[in-house]
XYZ file of C-alpha atoms in Angstrom:
590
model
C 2.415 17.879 -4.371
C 4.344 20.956 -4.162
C 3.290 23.421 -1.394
C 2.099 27.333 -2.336
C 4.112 29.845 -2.175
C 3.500 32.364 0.515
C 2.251 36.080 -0.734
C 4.411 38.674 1.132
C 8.254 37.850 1.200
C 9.333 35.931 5.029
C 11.162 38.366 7.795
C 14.647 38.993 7.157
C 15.399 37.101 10.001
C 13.867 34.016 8.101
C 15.849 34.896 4.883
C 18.869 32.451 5.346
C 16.219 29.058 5.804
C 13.728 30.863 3.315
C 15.942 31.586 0.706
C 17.175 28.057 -0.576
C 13.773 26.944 -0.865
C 12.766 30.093 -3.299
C 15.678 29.757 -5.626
C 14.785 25.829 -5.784
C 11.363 27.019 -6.990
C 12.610 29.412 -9.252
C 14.867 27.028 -10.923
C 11.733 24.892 -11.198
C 9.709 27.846 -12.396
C 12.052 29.271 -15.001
C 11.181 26.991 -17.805
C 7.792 27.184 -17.564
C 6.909 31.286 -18.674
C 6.959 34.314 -17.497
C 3.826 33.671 -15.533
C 5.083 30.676 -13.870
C 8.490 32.195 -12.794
C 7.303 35.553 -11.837
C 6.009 34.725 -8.387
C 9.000 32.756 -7.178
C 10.981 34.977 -8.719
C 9.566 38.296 -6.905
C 9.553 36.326 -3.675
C 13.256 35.791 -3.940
C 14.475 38.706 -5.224
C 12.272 41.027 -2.534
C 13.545 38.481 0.494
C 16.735 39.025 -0.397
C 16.623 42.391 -1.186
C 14.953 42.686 2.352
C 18.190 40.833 4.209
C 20.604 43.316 2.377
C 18.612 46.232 3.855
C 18.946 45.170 7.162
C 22.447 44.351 7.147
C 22.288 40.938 6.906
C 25.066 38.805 5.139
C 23.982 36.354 2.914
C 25.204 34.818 0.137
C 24.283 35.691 -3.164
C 22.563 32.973 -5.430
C 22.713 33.324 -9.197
C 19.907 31.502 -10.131
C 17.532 34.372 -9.348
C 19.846 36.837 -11.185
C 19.808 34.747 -14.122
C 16.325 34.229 -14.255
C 15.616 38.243 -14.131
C 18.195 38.748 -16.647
C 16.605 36.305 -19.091
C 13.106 37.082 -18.169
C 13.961 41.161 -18.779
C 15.830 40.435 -22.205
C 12.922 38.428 -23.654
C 9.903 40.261 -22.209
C 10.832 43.065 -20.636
C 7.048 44.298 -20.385
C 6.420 41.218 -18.057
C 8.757 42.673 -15.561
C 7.055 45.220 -12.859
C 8.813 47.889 -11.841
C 9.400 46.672 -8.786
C 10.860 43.435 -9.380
C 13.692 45.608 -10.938
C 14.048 47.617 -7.870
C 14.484 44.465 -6.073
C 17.065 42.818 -8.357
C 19.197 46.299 -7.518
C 18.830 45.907 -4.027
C 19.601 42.536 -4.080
C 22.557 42.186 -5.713
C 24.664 45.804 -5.777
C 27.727 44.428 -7.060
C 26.140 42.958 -10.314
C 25.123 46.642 -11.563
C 26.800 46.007 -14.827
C 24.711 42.692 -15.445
C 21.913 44.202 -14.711
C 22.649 47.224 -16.646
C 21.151 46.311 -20.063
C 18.355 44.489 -18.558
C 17.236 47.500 -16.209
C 17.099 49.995 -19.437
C 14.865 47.157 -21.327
C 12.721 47.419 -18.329
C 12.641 51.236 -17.896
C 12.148 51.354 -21.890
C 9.378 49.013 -21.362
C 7.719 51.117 -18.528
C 8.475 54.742 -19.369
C 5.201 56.492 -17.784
C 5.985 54.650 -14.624
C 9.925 55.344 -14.895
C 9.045 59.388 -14.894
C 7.454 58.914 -11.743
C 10.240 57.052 -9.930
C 12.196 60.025 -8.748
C 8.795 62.058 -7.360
C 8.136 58.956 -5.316
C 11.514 58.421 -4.009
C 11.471 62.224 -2.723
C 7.843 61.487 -0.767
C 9.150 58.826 0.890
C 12.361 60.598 2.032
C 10.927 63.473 2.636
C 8.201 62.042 5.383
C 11.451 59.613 6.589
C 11.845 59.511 9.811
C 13.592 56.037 10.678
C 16.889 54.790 9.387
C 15.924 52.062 7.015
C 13.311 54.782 5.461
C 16.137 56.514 4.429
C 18.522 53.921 3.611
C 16.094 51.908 1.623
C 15.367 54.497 -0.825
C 18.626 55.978 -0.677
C 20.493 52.570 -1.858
C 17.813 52.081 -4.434
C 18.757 55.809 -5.687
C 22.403 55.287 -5.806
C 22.209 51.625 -7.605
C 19.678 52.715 -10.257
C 21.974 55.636 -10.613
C 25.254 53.590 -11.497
C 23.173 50.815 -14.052
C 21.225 53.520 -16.171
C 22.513 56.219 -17.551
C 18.600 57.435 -18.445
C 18.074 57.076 -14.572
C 20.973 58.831 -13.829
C 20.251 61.345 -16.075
C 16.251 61.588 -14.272
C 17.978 61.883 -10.900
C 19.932 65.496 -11.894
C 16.878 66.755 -12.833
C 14.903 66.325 -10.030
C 18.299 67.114 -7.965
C 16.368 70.459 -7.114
C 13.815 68.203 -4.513
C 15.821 65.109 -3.946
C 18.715 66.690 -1.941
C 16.725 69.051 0.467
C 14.476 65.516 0.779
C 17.323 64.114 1.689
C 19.031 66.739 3.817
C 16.164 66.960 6.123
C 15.818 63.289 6.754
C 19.803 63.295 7.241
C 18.829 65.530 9.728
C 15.801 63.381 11.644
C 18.635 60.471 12.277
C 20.814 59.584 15.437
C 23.862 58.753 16.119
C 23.053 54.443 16.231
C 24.819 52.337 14.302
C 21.971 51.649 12.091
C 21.411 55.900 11.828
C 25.326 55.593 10.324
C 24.204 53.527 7.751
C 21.767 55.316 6.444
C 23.717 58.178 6.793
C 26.786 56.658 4.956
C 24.572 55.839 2.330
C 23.285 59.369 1.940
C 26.520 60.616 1.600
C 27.554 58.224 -1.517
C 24.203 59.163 -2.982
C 25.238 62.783 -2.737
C 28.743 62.375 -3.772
C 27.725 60.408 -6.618
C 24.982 62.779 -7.383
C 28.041 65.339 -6.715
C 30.360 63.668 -9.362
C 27.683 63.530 -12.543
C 27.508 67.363 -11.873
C 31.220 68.047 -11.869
C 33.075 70.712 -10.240
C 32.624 74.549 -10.216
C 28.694 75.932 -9.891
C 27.324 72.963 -10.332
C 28.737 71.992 -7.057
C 28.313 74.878 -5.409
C 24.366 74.807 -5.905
C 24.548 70.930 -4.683
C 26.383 72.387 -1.296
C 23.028 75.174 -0.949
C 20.858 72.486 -1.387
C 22.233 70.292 1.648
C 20.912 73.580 3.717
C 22.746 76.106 5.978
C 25.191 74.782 8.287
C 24.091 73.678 11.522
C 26.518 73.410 14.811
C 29.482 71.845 14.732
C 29.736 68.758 16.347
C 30.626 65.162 15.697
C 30.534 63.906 12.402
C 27.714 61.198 11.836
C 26.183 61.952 14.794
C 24.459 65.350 15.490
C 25.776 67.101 12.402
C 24.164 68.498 9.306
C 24.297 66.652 5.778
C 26.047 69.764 4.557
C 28.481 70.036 7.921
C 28.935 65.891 7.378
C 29.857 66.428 3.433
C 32.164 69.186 3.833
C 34.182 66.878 6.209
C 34.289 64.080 4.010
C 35.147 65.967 1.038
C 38.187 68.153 2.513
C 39.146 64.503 4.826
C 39.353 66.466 7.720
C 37.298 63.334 9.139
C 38.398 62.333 12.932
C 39.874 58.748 13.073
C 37.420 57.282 15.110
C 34.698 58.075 12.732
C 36.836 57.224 9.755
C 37.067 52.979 11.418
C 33.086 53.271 12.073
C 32.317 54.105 8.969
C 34.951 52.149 7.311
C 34.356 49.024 9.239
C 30.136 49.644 7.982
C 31.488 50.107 4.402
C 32.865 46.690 4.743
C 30.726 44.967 6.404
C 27.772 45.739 3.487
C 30.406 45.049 0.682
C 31.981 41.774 2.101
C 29.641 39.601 0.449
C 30.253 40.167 -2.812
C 32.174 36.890 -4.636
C 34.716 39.734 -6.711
C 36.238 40.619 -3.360
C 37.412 37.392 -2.245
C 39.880 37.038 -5.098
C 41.253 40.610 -4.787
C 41.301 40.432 -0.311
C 43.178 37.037 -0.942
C 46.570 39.342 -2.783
C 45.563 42.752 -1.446
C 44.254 41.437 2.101
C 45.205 45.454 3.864
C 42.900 47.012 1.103
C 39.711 48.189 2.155
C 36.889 46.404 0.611
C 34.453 49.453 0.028
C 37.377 50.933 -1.966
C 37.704 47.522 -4.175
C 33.690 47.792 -4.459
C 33.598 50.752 -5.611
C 36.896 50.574 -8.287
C 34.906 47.239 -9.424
C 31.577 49.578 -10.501
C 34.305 52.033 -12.683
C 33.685 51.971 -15.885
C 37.298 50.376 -16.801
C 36.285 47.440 -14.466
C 32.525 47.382 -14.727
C 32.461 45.773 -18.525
C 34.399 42.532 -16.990
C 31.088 41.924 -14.308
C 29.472 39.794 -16.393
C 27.502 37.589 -14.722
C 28.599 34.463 -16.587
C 32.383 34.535 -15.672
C 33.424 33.787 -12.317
C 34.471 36.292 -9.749
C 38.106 35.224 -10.131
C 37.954 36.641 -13.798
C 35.995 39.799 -13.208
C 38.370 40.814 -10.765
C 41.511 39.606 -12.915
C 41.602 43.455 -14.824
C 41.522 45.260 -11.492
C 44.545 42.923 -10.082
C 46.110 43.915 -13.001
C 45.729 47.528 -12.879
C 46.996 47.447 -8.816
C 50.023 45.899 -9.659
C 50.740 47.739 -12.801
C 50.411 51.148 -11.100
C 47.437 52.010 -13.711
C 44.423 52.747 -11.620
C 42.306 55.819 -13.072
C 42.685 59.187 -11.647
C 39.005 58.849 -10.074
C 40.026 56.024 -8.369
C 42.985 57.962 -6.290
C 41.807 56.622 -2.388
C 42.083 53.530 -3.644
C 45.720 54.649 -5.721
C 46.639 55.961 -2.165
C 45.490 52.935 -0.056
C 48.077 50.537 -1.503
C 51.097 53.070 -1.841
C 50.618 52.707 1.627
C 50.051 49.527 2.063
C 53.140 49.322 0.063
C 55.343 51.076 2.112
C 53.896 49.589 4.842
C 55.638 45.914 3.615
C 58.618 47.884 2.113
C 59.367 48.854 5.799
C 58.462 45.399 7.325
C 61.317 44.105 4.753
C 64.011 46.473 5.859
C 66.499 45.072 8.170
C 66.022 46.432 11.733
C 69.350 48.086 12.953
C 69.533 47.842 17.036
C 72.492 49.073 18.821
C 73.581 47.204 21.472
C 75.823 47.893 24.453
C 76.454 45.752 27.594
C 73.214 46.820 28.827
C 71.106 44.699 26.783
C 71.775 41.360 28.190
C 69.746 40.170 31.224
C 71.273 41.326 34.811
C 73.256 38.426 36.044
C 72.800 38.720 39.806
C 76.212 36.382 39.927
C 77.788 39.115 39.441
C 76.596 41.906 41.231
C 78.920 43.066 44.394
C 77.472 45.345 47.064
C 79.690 47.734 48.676
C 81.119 47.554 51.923
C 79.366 43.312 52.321
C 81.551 40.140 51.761
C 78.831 38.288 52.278
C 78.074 35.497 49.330
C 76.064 37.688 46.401
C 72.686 36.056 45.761
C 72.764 33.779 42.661
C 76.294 32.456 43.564
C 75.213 29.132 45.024
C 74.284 26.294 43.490
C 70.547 25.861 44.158
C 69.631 22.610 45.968
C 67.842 20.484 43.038
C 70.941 21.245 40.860
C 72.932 20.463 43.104
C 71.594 16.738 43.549
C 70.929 16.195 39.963
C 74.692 17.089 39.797
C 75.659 14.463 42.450
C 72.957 12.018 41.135
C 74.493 12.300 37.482
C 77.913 11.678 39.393
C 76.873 8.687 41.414
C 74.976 7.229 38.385
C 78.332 7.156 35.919
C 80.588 6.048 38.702
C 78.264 3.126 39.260
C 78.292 2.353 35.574
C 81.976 2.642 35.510
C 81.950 0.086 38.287
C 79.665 -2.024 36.883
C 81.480 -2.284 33.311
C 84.548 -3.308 35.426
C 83.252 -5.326 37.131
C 81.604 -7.267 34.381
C 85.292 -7.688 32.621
C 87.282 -8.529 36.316
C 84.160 -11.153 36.336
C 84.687 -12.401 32.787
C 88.537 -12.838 33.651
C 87.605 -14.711 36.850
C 89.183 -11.428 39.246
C 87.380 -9.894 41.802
C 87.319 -5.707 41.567
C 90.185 -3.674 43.051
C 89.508 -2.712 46.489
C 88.484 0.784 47.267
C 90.889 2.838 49.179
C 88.348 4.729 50.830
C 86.369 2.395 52.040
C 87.856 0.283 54.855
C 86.408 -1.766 57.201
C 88.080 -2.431 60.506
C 85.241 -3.383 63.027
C 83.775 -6.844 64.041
C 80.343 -6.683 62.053
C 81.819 -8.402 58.642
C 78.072 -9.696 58.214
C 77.772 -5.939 57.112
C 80.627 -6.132 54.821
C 79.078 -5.537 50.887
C 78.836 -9.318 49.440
C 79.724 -8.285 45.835
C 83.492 -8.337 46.273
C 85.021 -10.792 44.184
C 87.270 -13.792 44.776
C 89.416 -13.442 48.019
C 92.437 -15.275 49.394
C 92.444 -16.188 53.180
C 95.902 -15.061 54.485
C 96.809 -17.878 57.766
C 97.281 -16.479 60.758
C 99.750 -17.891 63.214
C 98.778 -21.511 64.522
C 96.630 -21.581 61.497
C 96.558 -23.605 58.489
C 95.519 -22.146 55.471
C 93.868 -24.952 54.493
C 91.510 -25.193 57.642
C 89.628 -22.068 56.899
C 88.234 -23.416 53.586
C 84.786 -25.023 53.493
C 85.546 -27.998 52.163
C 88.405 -27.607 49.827
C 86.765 -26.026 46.709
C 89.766 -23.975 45.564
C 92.457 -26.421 46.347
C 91.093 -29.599 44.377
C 90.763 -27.720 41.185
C 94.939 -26.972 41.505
C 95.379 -30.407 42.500
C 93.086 -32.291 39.930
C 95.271 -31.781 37.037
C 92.508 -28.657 35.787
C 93.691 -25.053 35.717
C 92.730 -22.827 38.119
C 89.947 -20.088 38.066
C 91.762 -17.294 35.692
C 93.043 -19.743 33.691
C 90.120 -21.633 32.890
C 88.713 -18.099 31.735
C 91.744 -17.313 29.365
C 91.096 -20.832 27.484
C 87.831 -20.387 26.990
C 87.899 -16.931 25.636
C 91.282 -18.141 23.578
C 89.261 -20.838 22.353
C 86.358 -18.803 21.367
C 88.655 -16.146 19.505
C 90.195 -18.913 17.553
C 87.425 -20.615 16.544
C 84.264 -19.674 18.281
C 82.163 -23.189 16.322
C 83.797 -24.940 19.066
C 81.263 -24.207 21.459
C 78.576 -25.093 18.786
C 75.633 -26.895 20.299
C 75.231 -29.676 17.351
C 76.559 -33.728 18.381
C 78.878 -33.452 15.441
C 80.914 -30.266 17.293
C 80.078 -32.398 21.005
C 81.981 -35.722 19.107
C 84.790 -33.353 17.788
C 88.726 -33.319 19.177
C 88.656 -29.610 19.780
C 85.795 -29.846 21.925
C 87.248 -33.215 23.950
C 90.535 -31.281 23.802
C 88.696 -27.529 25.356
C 86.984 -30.403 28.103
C 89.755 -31.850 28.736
C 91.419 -28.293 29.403
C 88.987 -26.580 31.529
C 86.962 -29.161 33.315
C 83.760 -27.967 31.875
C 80.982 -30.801 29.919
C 79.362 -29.665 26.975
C 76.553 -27.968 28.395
C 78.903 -25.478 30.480
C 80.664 -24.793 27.801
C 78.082 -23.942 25.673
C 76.040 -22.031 28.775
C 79.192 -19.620 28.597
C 79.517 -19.443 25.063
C 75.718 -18.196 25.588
C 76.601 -15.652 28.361
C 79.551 -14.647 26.265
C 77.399 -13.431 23.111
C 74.827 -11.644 25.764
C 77.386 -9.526 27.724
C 77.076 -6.054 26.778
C 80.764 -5.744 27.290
C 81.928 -8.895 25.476
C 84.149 -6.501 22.779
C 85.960 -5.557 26.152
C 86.278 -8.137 27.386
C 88.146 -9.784 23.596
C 90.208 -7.122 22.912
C 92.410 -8.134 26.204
C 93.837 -11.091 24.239
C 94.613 -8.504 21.138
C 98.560 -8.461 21.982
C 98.622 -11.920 24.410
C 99.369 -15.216 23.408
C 97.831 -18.794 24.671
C 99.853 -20.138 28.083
C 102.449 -23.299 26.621
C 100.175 -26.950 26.560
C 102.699 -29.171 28.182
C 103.070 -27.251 31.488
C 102.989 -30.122 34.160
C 100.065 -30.603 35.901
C 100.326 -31.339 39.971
C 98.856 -34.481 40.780
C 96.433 -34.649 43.837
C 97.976 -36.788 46.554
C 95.134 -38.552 48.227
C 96.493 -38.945 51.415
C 96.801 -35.355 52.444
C 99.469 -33.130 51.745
C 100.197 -29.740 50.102
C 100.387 -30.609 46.203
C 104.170 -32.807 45.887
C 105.135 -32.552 42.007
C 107.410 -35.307 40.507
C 110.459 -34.931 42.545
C 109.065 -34.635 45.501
C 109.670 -37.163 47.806
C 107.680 -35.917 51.187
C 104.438 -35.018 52.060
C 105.950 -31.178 52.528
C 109.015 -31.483 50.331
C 107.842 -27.953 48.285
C 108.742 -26.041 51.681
C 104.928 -24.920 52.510
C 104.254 -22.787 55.149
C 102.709 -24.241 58.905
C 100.895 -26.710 59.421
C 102.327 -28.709 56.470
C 99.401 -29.503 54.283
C 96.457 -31.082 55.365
C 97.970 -34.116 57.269
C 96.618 -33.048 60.683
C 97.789 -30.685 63.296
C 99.075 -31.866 66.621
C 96.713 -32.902 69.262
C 93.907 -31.123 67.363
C 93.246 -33.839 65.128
C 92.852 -34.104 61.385
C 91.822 -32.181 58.293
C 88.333 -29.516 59.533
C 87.603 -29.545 56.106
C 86.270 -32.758 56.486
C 83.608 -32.349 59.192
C 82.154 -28.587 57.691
C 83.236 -25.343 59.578
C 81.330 -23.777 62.318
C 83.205 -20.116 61.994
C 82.974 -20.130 57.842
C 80.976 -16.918 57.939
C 83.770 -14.867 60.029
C 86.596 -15.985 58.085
C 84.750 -15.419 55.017
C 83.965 -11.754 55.985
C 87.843 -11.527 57.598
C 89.147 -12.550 53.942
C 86.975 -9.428 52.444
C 88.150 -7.297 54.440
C 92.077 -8.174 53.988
C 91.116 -7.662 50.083
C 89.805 -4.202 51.008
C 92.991 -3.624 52.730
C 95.416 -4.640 49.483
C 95.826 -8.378 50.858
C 93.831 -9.732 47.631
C 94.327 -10.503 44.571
């Protein structure tokens, strides 16, 4: 069940939630008669006509437009008066659609249409508020552009209509709604103006706006005659000029045509785009059935061709402007430029007469220490890439010079030095100071020591690095027995550093050492390991110190202080360990 329609047209304030339900029932209406469609029809047109009065922007529906259009063409008698005056009001920018359809109507209506101007002069005569005057005055002007019969009814009656509305020019304010209607008045008049033409004509329009009042501000407190005088000669002040430009606008925004011609000419004004659309040379394109996009297509054309008519010279001037406007935006900016231009660099400003360091010249603090921090953090990495290669090659690091350690606390000493020898003292063996004979027995075992170890297994890996494969066919092979047999290690060591090998960062390093080197000679003689004590005898040696070692010779005891202390653990180890660290820092090392 569909719900009736209300009698008098909603508040303008209601008009945006009103309005899609009244075109729905309009489109519902339309194919039912001129009796069904009528009431929707008036509803819509009158609510909308309503919102454009009070300055409210709304978009503008077609349906309604095409439904008066049709409904005028095919009965014209059908359609009041009224209805006609509201299609005007309701959609100003669609004069030319509604051209043909408004003279069926007036044809249809004559004895009413001789009346129309009379009543618009009552009601501006007895105006008194602005939309009195703006509502009539915006009726005047549209029905003036879409009939040339109107227009034709409006100079005769010229004689009553401008003194009607000269004196209600003269009842307004200076509000912004009172500039409306006064804006409005003036394009009535100047249009009014135009049909006449120049010479007495216009003259007798200027006596009709009255005598000239006091001068003051223009759209404001000024007569209609002071007001068009101004506008006419543009001796306008700027102020007023962006008021009443910015209301021009503001009323004219909603049309659909001005979106396509703001999107390439977006500095134009939009009143002046309005009002080239209604021309003649642009009006014939309106047609209601082609989109906005193609009824603005011949005026895009005629701005960038340069062929705008000569009525249409504001709008001629506004985009020379705006064309010089970008023409200067594209010209290269010459600057001159002298030492003064740059920033003052307070590092180099000197004060007479002081020696006292110029602010700006020292480093600031948080510089400073990311400077140092940035230093600190590469010399660690440099240390630590060394490091990693003296480690690889079995070789503790260099010591520093600048770091020595001569006091008794060697439990302070930094533990990350590498491998240290233990220099005897005198009455000392070398050989007691060690824990329990690590270092020696890998010498005397027939294996080679530390360093050497190190160069056969990288050797081994650059010549064939499958030997340290992980599979039992590489474990059962003679280069692996022949690599265990060399270095001591089992399979699983072997591998483990073949693993640690391939995870050092710095293994390319450590590789390229052995670029230029070749492998140390296989049938070096090995030392055998004499049981019984004794510094290492080779083959020919026929004593238990025939080599010529230093004190103590070997580990065969010492006097009345007994045997071998490697044999019963060390209860010093920790202070010779630190004393060998620090002869390394000292240059006593390896």
């Amino acid at each position: 069940m569909t719900a009736a329609l209300p009698t008098e047209p909603p508040p303008h304030e209601l008009a945006e939630r009103a309005l899609p339900y009244l075109v729905s029932a309009v489109s519902r209406a339309a194919p039912n008669g001129p009796s069904a469609l009528l009431p929707p029809l008036s509803l819509a047109l009158s609510t909308l006509a309503r919102a454009r009065l009070a300055g409210q922007r709304l978009s503008s529906p077609l349906a309604p437009l095409h439904a008066f259009v049709s409904l005028a063409t095919e009965d014209p008698a059908a359609v009041p008066l009224s209805l006609a005056y509201d299609a005007l009001l309701a959609y100003p920018a669609d004069s030319a659609a509604l051209s043909p359809a408004l003279d069926a109507v007036l044809s249809a209506h004559l004895d009413e249409t001789a009346t129309l101007v009379p009543a618009l002069t009552r009601r501006l005569s007895s105006a008194s508020k602005p939309l009195e005057l703006l509502a009539p005055a915006r009726l005047a002007h549209a029905l003036l552009r879409a009939s040339d019969a109107l227009a034709a009814l409006l100079l005769e009656h010229a004689d009553d209509l401008v003194p009607a509305i000269s004196a209600a020019y003269a009842r307004l304010g200076g509000g912004r709604d009172d500039v409306r209607a006064k804006s409005e008045a003036l394009l009535l008049v100047r249009a009014i103006a135009g049909l006449m033409g120049r010479g007495a004509a216009s003259a007798a329009l200027v006596r009709l706006m009255g005598d000239a009042g006091v001068k003051g501000t223009a759209l404001v407190n000024q007569s209609l005659r002071d007001d068009y005088a101004l506008f006419t000669t543009g001796d306008v002040d700027a102020d007023v000029r962006a008021v009443l430009k910015a209301l021009q606008d503001d009323e004219r925004a909603d049309d659909p045509r001005i979106a396509p011609l703001q999107d390439v000419f977006p500095t134009l004004p939009a009143h002046l785009l309005v009002d080239a659309l209604h021309h003649p040379a642009f009006a014939a394109s309106g047609s209601s059935a082609r989109t906005p996009k193609e009824q603005a297509a011949p005026l895009i054309d005629a701005i960038l061709g340069s062929a705008l008519p000569p009525e249409l010279g504001e709008l001629a001037a506004a985009v020379r402007a705006a064309g010089a406007g970008r023409a200067a935006d594209a010209r290269e900016k010459v600057e001159r430029r002298n030492i003064w231009n740059e920033e003052l660099d307070l590092s180099r400003m000197r004060l007479k007469g002081q020696t006292d360091p110029v602010v700006g010249k020292e480093i600031p603090d948080n510089l400073r220490a990311s400077i140092l921090r940035l230093v600190d953090q590469q010399a660690e990495e440099a240390e630590e890439a060394a490091r990693a290669v003296a480690e690889a090659r079995g070789l503790g690091l260099a010591p520093k010079p600048r770091r020595l350690y001569l006091g008794d606390d060697e439990d302070d000493i930094d533990s990350d030095v590498g491998p240290t020898v233990r220099l005897a003292a005198d009455g000392e063996e070398s050989g007691d100071e060690s824990d329990d004979g690590e270092h020696l027995d890998g010498a005397l075992d027939g294996r080679p020591a530390g360093n050497d170890v190190q160069l056969h297994l990288e050797l081994a890996y650059i010549r064939n690095p499958a030997v340290f494969g992980r599979d039992a066919a590489t474990r059962r092979s003679a280069a692996r027995k022949e690599l265990r047999d060399a270095t001591g290690y089992d399979d699983g060591q072997l591998e483990g550093w073949k693993i640690m090998l391939d995870r050092n960062p710095h293994k390319e390093a450590i590789l390229e050492r052995h670029q230029f080197s070749r492998e140390p000679a296989k049938d070096k003689p090995k030392p055998k390991k004499d049981k019984a004590g004794g510094g290492g005898s080779g083959p020919n040696d026929s004593g238990s110190n025939a080599s010529g070692s230093t004190r103590g010779g070997g580990r065969g005891g010492r006097g009345g202080r007994g045997g071998n202390k490697g044999s019963r653990g060390h209860s010093n180890a920790a202070r010779t360990r630190g004393h060998d660290k620090k002869m390394t820092r000292m240059g006593a090392g390896l």
